[in-house]
mmCIF file of C-alpha atoms in Angstrom:
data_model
loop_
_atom_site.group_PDB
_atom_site.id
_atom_site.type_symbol
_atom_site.label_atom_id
_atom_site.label_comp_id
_atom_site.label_asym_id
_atom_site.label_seq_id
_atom_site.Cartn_x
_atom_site.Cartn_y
_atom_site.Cartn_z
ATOM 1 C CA UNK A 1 70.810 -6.916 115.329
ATOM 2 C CA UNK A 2 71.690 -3.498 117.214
ATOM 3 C CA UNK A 3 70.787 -0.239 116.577
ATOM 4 C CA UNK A 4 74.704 0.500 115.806
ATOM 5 C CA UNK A 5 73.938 -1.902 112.942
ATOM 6 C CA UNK A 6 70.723 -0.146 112.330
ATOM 7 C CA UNK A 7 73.506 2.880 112.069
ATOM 8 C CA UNK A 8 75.920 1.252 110.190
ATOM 9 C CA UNK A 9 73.166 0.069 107.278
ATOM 10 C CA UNK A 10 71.358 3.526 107.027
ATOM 11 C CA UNK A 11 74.813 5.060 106.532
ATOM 12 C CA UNK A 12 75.940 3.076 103.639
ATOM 13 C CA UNK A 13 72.907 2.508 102.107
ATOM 14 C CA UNK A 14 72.183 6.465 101.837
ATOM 15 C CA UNK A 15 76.029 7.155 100.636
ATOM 16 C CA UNK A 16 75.668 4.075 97.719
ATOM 17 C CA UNK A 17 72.032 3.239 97.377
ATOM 18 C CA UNK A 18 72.630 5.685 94.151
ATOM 19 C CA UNK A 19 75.393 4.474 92.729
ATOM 20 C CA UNK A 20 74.558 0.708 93.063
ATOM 21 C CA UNK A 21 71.180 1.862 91.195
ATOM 22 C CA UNK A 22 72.903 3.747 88.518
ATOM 23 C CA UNK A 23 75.604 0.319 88.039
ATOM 24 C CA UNK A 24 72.518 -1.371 87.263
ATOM 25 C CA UNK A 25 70.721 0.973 84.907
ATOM 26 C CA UNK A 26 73.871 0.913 83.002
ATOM 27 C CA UNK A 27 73.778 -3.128 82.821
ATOM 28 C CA UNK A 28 70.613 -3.981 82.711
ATOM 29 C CA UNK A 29 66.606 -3.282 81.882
ATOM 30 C CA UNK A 30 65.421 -0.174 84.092
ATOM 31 C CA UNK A 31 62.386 -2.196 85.181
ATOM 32 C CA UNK A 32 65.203 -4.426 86.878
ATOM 33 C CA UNK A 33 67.558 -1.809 88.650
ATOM 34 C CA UNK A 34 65.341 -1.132 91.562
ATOM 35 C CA UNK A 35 65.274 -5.234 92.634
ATOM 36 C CA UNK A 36 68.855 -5.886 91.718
ATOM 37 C CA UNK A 37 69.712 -2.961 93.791
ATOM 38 C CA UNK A 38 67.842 -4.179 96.848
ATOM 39 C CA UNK A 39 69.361 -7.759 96.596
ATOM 40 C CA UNK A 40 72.853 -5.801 96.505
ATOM 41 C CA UNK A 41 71.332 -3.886 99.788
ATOM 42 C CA UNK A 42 69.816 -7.035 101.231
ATOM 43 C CA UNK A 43 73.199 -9.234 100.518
ATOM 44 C CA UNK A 44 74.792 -6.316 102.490
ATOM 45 C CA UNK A 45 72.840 -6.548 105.413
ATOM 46 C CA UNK A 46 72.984 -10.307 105.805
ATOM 47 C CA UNK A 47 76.553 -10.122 105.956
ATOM 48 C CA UNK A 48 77.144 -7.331 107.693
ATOM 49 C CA UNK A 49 79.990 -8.780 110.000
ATOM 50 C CA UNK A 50 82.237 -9.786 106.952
ATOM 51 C CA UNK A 51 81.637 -6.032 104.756
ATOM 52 C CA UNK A 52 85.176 -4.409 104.904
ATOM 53 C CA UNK A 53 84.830 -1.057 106.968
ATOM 54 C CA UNK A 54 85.587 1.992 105.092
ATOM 55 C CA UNK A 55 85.998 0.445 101.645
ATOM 56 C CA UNK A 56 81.914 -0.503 101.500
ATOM 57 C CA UNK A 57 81.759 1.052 97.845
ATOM 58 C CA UNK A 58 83.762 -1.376 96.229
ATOM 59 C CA UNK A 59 82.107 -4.858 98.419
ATOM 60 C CA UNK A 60 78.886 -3.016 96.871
ATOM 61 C CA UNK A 61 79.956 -2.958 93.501
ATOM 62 C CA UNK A 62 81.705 -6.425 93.113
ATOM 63 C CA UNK A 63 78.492 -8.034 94.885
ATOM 64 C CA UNK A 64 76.448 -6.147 92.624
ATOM 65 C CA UNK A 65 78.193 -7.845 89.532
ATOM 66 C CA UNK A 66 77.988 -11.304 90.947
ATOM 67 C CA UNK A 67 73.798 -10.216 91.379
ATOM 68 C CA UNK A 68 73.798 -9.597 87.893
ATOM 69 C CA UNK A 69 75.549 -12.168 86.440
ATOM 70 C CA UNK A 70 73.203 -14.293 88.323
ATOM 71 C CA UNK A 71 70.252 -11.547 86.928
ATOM 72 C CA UNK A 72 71.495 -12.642 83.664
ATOM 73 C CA UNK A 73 71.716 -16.642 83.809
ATOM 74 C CA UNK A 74 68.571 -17.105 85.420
ATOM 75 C CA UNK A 75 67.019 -15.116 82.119
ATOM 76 C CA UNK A 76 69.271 -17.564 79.899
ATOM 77 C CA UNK A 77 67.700 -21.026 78.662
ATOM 78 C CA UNK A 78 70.971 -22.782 78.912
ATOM 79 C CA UNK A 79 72.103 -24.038 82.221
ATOM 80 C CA UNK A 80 75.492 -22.684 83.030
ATOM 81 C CA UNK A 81 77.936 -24.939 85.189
ATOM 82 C CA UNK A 82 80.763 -23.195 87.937
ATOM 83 C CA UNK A 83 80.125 -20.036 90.605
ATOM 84 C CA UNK A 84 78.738 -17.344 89.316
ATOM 85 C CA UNK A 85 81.148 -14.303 89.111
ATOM 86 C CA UNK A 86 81.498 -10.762 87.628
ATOM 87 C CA UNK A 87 81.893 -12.035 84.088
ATOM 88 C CA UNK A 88 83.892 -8.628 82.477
ATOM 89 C CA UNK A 89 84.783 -10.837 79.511
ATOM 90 C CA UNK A 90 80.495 -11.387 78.716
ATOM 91 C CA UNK A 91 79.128 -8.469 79.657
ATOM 92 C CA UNK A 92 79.534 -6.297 76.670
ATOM 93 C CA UNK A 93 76.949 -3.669 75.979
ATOM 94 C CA UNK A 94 74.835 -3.776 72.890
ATOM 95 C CA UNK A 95 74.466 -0.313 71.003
ATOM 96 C CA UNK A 96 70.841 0.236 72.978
ATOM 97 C CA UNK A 97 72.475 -0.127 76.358
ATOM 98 C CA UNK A 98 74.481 3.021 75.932
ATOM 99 C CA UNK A 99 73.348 5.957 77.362
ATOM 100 C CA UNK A 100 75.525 8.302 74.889
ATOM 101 C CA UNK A 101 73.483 10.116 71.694
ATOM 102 C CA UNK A 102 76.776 10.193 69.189
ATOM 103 C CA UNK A 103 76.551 7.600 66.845
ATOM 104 C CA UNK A 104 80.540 7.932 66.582
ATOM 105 C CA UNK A 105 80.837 7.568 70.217
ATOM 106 C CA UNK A 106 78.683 4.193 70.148
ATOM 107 C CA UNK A 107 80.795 3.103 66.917
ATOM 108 C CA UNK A 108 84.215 3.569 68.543
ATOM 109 C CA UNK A 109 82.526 1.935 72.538
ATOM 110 C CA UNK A 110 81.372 -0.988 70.564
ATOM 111 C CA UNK A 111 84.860 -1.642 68.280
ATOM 112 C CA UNK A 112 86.469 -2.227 72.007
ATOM 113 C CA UNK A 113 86.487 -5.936 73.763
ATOM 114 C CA UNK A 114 83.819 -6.638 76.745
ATOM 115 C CA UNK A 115 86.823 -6.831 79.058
ATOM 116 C CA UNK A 116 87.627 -3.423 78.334
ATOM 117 C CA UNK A 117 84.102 -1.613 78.332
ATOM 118 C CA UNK A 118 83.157 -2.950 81.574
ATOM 119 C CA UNK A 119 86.738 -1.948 83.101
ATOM 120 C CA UNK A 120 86.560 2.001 81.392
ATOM 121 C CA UNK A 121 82.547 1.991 82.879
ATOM 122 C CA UNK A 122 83.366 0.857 86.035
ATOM 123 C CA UNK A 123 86.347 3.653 86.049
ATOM 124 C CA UNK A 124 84.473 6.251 84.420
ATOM 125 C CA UNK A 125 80.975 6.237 85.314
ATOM 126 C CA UNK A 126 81.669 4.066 88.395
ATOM 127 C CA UNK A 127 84.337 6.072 89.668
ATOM 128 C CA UNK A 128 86.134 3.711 91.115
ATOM 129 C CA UNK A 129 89.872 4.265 91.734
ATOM 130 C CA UNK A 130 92.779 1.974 91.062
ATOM 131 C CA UNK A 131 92.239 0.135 95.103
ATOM 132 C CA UNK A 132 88.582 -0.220 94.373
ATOM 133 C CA UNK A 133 88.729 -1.469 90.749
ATOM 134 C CA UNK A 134 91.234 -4.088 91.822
ATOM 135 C CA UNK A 135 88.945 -5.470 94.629
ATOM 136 C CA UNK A 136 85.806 -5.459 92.605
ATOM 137 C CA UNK A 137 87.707 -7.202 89.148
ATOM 138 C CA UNK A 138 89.128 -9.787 92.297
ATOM 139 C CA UNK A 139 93.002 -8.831 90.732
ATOM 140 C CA UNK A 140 96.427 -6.825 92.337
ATOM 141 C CA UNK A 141 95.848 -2.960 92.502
ATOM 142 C CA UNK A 142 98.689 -2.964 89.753
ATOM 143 C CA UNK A 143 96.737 -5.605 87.545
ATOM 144 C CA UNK A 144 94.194 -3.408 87.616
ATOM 145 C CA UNK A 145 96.167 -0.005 86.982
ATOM 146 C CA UNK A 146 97.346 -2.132 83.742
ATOM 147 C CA UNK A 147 94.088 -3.476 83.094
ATOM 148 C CA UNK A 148 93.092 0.285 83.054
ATOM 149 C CA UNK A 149 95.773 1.571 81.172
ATOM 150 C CA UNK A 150 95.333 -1.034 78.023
ATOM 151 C CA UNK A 151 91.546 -0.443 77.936
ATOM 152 C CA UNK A 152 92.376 3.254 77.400
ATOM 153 C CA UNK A 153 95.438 2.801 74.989
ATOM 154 C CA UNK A 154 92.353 0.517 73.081
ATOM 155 C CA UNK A 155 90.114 3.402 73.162
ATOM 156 C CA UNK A 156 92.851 5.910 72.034
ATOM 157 C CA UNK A 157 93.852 3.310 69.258
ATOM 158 C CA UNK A 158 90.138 2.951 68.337
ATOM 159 C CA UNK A 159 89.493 6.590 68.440
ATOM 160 C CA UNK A 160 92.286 7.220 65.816
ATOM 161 C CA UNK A 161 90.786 4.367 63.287
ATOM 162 C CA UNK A 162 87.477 6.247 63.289
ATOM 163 C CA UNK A 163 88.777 9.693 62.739
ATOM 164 C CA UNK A 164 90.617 7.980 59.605
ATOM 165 C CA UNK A 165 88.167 6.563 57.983
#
């Protein structure tokens, strides 16, 4: 340990500790978002050497949704077998878990797949780019620009059955 790591840790933890937070609050109970953030933080700092330099954000984020998948199967009374890994097939939102007031909005976020709520929140709310959603999803930049692109054309399609009926 140096004090340019010292450096190095203050710097990305005061440019992300936010965001990483806010990914949580979005995912899970608020009472939890403060400890999964500092195992996200803590993971960070252990591995230090292997953190890509310059693209931090998005080693954050995808370490953030392997924390909370295991956040999630430790609080499950099934044992689940394999590595765990950021799950964007299970981890739909239930109506409660979005922080939106329209009842229409919720409606038309809930008609869409859990694969394509978790890829427009971490886009949206996230903010992460094409590069960054790629890295944390573990796919090609242009799997993810598709991925993207589908989970929109599903929104648009869903918006359009709810303004029919």
């Amino acid at each position: 340990m140096s004090d340019k790591d010292d450096e190095w840790f203050e710097g990305i933890f005061s440019s992300h500790s936010t965001a990483v937070y806010r990914f949580f609050v979005r995912r899970a109970d608020r009472d939890d978002a403060q400890d999964l953030t500092a195992d996200v933080f803590a993971t960070a700092w252990r591995r230090r050497g292997q953190l890509p330099r310059g693209a931090e954000l998005p080693w954050l984020y995808k370490t953030a949704g392997f924390i909370l998948t295991n956040h999630r199967r430790k609080m499950r009374p099934t044992p689940i077998t394999g590595p765990a890994l950021f799950d964007v097939e299970s981890e739909a939102l239930t109506s409660a878990q979005w922080p939106i007031d329209s009842e229409d909005i919720r409606v038309v976020l809930e008609s869409l797949t859990a694969k394509d709520q978790q890829i427009l929140l971490l886009s949206a709310w996230d903010g992460l780019g094409g590069a960054e959603l790629a890295e944390v999803l573990g796919i090609s930049r242009g799997g993810a620009d598709a991925a993207l692109s589908r989970a929109r054309s599903r929104l648009r399609e869903a918006w359009a059955l709810a303004d029919a009926s």
